[in-house]
N, CA, C and O atoms as a MOPAC input file, in Angstrom:
PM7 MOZYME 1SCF
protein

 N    -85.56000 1   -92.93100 1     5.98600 1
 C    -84.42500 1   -92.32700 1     6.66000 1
 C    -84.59100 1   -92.45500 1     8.17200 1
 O    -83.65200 1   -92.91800 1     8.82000 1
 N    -85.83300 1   -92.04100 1     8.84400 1
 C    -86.08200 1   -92.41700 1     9.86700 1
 C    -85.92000 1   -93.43300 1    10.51700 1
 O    -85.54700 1   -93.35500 1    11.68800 1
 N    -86.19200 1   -94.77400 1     9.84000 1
 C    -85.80200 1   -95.66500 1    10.11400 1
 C    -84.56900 1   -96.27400 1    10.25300 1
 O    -84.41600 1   -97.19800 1    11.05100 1
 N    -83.82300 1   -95.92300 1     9.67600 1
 C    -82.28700 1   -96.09100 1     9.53500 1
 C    -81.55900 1   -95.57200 1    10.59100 1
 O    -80.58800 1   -96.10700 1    11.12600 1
 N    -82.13700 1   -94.35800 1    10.91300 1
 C    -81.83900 1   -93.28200 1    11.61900 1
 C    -81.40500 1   -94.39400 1    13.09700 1
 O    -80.38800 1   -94.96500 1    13.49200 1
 N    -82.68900 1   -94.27400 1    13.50800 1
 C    -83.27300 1   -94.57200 1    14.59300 1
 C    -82.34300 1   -96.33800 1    15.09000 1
 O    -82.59200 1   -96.67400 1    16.24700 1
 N    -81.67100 1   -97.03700 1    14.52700 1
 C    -80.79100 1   -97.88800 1    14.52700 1
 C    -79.35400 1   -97.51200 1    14.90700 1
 O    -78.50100 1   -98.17400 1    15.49800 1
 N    -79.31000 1   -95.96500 1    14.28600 1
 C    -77.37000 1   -95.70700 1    14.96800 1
 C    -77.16100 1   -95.62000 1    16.46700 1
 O    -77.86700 1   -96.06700 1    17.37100 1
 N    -76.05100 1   -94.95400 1    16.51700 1
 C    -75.66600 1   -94.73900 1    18.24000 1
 C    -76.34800 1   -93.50600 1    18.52400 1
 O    -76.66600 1   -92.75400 1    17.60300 1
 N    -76.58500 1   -93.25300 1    19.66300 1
 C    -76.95000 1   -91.76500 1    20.53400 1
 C    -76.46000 1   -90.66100 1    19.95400 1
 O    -77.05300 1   -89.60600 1    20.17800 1
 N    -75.49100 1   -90.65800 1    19.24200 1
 C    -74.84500 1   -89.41000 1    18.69000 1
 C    -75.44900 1   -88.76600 1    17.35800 1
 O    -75.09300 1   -87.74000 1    16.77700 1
 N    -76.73100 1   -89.90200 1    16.96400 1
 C    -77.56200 1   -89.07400 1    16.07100 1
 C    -79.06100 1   -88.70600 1    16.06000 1
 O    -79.81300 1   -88.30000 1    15.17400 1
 N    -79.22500 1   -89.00300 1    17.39900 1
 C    -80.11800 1   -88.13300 1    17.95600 1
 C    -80.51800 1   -87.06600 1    17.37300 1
 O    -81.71300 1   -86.82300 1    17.20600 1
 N    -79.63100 1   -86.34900 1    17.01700 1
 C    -80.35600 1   -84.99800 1    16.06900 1
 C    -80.19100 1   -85.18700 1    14.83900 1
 O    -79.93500 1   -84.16000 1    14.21000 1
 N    -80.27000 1   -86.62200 1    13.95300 1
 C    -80.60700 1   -86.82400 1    12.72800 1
 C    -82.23200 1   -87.42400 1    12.94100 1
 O    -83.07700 1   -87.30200 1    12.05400 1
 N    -82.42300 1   -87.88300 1    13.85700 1
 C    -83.58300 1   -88.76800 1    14.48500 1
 C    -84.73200 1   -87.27500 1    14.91400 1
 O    -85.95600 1   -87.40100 1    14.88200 1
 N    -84.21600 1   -86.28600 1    15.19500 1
 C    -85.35000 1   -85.46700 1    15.75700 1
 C    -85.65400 1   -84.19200 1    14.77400 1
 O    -86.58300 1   -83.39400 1    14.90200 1
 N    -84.53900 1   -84.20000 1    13.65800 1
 C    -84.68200 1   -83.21400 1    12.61800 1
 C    -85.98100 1   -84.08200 1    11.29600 1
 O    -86.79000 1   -83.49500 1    10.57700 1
 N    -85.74000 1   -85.50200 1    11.39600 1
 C    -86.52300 1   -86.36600 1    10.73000 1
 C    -88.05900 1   -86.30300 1    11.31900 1
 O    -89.07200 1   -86.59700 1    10.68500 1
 N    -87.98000 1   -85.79900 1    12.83600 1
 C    -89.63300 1   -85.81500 1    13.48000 1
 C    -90.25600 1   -84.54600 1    12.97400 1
 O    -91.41200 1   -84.46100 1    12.56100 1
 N    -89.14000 1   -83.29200 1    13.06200 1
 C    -89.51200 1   -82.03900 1    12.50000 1
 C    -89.91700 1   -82.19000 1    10.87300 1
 O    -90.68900 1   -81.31000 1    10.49500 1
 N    -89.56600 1   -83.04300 1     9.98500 1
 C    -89.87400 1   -83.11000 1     8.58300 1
 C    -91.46100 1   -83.37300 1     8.27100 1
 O    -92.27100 1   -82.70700 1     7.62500 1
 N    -91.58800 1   -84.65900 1     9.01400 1
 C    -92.63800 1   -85.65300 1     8.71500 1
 C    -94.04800 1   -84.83300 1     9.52800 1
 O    -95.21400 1   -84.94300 1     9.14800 1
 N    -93.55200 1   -83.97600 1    10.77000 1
 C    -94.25200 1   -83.23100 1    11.44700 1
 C    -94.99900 1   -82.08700 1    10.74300 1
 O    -96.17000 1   -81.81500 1    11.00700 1
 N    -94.10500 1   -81.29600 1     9.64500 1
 C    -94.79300 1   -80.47200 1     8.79000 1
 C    -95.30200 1   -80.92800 1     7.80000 1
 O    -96.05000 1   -80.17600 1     7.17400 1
 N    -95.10400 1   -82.18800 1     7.34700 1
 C    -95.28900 1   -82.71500 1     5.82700 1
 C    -97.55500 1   -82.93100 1     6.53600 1
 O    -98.63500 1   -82.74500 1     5.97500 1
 N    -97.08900 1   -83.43200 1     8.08400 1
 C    -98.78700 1   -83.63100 1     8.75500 1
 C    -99.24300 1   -82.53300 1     8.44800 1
 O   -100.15200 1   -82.27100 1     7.66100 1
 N    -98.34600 1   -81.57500 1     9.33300 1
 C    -99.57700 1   -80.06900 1     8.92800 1
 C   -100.00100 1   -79.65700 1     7.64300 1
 O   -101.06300 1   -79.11400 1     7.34000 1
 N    -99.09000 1   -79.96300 1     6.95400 1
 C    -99.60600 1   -79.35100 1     5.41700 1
 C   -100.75200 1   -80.20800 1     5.17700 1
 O   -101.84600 1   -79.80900 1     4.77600 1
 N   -100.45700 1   -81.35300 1     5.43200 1
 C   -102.00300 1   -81.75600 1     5.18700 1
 C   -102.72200 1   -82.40000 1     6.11100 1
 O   -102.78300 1   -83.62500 1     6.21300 1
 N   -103.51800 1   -81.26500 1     7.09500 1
 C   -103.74200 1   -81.12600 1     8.08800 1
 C   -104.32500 1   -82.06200 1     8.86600 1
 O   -105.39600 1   -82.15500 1     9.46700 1
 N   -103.04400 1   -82.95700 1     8.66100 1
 C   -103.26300 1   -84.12400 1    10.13900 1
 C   -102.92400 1   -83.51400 1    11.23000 1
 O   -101.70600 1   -83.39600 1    11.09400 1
 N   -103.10600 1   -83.21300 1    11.87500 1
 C   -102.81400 1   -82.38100 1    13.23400 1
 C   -102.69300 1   -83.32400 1    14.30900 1
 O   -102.02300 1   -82.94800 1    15.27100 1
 N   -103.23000 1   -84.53300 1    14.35100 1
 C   -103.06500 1   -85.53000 1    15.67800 1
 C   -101.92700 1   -85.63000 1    15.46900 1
 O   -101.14100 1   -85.15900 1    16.29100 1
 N   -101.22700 1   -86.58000 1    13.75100 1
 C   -100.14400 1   -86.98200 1    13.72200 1
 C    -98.91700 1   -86.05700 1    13.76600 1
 O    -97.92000 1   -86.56400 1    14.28000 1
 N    -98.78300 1   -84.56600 1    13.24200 1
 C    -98.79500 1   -83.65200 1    13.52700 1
 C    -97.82600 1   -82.88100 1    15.04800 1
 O    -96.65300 1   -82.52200 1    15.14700 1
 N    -99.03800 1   -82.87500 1    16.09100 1
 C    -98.63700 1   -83.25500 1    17.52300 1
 C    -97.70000 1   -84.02000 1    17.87700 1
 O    -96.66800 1   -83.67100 1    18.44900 1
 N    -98.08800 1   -85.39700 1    17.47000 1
 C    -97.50200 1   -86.44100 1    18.10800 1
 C    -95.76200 1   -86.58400 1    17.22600 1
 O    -94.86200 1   -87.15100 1    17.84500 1
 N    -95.56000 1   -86.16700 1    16.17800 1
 C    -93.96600 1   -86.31900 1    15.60800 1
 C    -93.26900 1   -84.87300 1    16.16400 1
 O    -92.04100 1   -84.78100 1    16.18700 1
 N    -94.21100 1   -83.64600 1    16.65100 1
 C    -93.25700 1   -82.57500 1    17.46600 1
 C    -92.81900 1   -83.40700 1    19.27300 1
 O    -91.76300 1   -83.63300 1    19.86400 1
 N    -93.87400 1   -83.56600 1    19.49900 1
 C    -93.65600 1   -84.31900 1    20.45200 1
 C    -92.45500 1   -85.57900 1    20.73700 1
 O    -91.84900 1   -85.73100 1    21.79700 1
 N    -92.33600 1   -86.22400 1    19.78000 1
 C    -91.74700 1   -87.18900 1    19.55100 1
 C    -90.22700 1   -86.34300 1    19.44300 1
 O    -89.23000 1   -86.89400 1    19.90900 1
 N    -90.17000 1   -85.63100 1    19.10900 1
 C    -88.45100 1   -84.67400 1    19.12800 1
 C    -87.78100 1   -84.71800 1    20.14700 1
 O    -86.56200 1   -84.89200 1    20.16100 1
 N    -88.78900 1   -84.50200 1    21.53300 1
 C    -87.92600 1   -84.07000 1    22.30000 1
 C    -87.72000 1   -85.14000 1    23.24100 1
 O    -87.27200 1   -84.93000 1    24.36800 1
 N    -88.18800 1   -86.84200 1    22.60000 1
 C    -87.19100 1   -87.49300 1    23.20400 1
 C    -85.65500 1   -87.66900 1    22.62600 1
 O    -84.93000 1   -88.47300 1    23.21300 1
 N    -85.19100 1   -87.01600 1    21.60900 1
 C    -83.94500 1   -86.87100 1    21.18000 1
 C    -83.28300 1   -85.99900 1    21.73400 1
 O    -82.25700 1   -85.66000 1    21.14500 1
 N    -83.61400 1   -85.32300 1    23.04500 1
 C    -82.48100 1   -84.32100 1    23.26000 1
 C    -81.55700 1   -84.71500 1    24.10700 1
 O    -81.58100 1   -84.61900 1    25.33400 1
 N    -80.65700 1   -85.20900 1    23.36000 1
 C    -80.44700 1   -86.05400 1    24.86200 1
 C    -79.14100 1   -85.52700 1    25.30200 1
 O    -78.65800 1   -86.09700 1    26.27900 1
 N    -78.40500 1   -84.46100 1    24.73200 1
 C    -77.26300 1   -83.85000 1    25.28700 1
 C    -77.53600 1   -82.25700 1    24.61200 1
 O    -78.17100 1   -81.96400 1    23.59900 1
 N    -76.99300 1   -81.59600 1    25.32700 1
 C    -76.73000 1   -79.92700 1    24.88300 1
 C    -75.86700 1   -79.65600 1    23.49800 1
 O    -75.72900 1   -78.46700 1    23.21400 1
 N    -75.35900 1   -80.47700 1    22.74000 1
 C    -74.74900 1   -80.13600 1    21.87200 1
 C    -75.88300 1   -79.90100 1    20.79100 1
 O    -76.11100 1   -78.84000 1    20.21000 1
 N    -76.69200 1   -81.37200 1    20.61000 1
 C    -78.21600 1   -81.36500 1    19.95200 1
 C    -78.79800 1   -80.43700 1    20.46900 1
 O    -78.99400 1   -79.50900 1    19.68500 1
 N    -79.28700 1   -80.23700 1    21.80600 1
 C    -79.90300 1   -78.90700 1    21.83800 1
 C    -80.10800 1   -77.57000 1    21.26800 1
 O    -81.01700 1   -76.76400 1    21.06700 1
 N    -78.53000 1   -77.74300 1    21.05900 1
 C    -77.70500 1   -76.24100 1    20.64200 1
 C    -78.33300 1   -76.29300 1    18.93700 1
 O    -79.31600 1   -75.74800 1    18.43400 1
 N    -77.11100 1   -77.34300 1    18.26700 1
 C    -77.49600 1   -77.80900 1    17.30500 1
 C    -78.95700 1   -77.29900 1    16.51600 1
 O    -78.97800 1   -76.79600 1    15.39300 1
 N    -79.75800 1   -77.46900 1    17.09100 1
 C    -81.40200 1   -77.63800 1    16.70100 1
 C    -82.25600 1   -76.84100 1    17.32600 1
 O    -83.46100 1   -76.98900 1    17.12500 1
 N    -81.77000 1   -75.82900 1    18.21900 1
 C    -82.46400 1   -74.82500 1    18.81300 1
 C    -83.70800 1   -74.32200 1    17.90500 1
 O    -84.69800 1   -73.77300 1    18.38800 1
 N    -83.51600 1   -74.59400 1    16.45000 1
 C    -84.32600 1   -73.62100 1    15.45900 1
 C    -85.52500 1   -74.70300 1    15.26800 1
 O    -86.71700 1   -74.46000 1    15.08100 1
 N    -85.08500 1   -75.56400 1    15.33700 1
 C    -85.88900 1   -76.72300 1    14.92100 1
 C    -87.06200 1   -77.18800 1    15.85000 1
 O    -88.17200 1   -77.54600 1    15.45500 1
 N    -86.75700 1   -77.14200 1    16.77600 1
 C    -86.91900 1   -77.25500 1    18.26000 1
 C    -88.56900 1   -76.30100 1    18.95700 1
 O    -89.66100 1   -76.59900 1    19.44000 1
 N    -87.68400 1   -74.91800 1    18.54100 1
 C    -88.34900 1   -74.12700 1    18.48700 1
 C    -89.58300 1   -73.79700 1    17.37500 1
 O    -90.76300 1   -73.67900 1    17.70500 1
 N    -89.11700 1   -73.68300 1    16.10900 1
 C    -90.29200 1   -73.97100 1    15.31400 1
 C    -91.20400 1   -75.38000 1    15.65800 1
 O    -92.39300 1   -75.23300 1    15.37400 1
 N    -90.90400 1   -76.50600 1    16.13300 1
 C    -91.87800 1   -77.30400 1    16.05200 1
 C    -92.70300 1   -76.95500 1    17.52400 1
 O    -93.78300 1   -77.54200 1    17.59200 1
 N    -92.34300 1   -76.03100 1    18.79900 1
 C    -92.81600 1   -76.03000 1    19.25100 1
 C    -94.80100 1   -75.01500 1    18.33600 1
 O    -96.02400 1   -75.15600 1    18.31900 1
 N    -93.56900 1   -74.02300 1    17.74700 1
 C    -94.87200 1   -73.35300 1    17.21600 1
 C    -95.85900 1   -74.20300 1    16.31200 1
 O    -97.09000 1   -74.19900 1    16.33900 1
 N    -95.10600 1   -74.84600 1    15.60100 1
 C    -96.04400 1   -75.83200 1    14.56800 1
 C    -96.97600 1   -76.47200 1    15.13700 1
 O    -98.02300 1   -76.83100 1    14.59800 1
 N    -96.54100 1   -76.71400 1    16.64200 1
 C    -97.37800 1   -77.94200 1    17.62500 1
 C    -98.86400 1   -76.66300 1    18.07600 1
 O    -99.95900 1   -77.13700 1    18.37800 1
 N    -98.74800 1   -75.81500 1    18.06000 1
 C    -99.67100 1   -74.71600 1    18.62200 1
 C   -100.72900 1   -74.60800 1    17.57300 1
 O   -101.94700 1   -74.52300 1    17.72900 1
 N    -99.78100 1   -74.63600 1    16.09000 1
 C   -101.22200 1   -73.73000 1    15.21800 1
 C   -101.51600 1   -75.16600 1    14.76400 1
 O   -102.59600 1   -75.10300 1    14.17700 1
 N   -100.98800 1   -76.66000 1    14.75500 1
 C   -101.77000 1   -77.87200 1    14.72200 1
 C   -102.66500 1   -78.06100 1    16.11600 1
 O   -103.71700 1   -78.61300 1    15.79400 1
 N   -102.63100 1   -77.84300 1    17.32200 1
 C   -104.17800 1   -77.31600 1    18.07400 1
 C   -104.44700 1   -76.96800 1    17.70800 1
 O   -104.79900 1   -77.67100 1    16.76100 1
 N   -104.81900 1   -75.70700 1    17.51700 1
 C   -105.80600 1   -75.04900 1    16.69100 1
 C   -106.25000 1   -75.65200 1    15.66100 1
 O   -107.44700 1   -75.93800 1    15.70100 1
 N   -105.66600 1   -75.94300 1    14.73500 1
 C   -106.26700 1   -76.81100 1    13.60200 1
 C   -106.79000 1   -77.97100 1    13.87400 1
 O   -107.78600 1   -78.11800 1    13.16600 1
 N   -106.57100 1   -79.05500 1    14.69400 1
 C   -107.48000 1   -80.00600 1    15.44400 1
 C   -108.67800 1   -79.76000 1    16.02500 1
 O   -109.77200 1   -80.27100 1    15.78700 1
 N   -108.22100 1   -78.52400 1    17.19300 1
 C   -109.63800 1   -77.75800 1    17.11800 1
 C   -110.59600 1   -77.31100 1    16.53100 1
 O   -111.76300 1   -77.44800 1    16.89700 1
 N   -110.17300 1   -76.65600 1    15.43800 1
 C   -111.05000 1   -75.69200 1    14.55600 1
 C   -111.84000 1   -76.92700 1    13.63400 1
 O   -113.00000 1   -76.83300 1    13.23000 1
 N   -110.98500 1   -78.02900 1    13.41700 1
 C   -111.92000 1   -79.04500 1    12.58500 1
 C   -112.54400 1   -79.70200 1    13.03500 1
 O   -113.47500 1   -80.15000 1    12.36600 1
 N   -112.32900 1   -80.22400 1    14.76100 1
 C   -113.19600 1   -80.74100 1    15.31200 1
 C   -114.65700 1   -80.02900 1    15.59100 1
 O   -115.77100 1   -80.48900 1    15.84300 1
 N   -114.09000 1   -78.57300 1    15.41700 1
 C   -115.70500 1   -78.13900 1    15.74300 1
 C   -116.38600 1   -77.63800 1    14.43100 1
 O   -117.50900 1   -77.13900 1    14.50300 1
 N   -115.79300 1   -77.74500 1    13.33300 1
 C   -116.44300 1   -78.00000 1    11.88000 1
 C   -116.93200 1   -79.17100 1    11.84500 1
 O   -117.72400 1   -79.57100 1    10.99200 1
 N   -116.56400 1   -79.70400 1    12.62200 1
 C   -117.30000 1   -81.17700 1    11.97900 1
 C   -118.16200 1   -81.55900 1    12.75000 1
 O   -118.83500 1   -82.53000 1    12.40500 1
 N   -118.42700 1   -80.89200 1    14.09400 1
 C   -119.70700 1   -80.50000 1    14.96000 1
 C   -120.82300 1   -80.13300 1    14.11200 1
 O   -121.83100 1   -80.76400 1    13.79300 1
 N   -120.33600 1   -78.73500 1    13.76100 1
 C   -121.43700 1   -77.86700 1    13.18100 1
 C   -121.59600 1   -78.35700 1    11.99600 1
 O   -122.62100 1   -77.90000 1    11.49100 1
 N   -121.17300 1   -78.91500 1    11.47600 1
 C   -121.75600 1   -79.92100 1     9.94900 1
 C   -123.03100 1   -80.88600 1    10.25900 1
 O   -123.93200 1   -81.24900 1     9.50300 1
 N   -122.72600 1   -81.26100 1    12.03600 1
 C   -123.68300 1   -82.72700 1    11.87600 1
 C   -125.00000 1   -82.06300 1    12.60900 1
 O   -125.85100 1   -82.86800 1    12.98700 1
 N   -125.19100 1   -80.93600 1    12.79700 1
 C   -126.22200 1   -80.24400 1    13.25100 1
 C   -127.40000 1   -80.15500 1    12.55700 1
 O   -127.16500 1   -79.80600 1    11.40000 1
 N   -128.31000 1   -80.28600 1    12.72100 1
 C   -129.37200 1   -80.54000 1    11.68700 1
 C   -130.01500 1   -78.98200 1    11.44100 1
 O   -130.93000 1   -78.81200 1    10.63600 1

């Protein structure tokens, strides 16, 4: 879908950034957290007028939070996997 997406005109921009929010949680659940980051991130080059803004305020907003507790979870495994290699 993404892909398809990402071929129309500007006016679906918020089919293109609701698709970053999908694939973004599908990471966290299984806690890719780089990739994760990088598809919340990737949203907000779709904002490209206030109607989408409006539109997706929820979306928007939850991925900002999603993007927070995937730090943490990047974090927290990077330093599990510290303390694993500790002798």
């Amino acid at each position: 879908v993404l892909n398809k997406a990402e071929t129309y005109p500007d006016e679906y921009h918020g089919t293109i950034a609701f698709c970053h929010f999908g694939i973004a949680k599908a990471d966290f659940a299984t806690e890719q957290y780089a990739e994760c980051i990088l598809e919340c991130d990737l949203m907000k080059n779709y904002q490209s007028d206030e109607s989408c803004k409006k539109a997706l305020e929820k979306y928007f907003s939850e991925a900002e939070t999603l993007k927070k507790k995937a730090l943490a979870g990047k974090k927290n495994k990077l330093q599990g996997s510290v303390a694993t290699k500790k002798p």
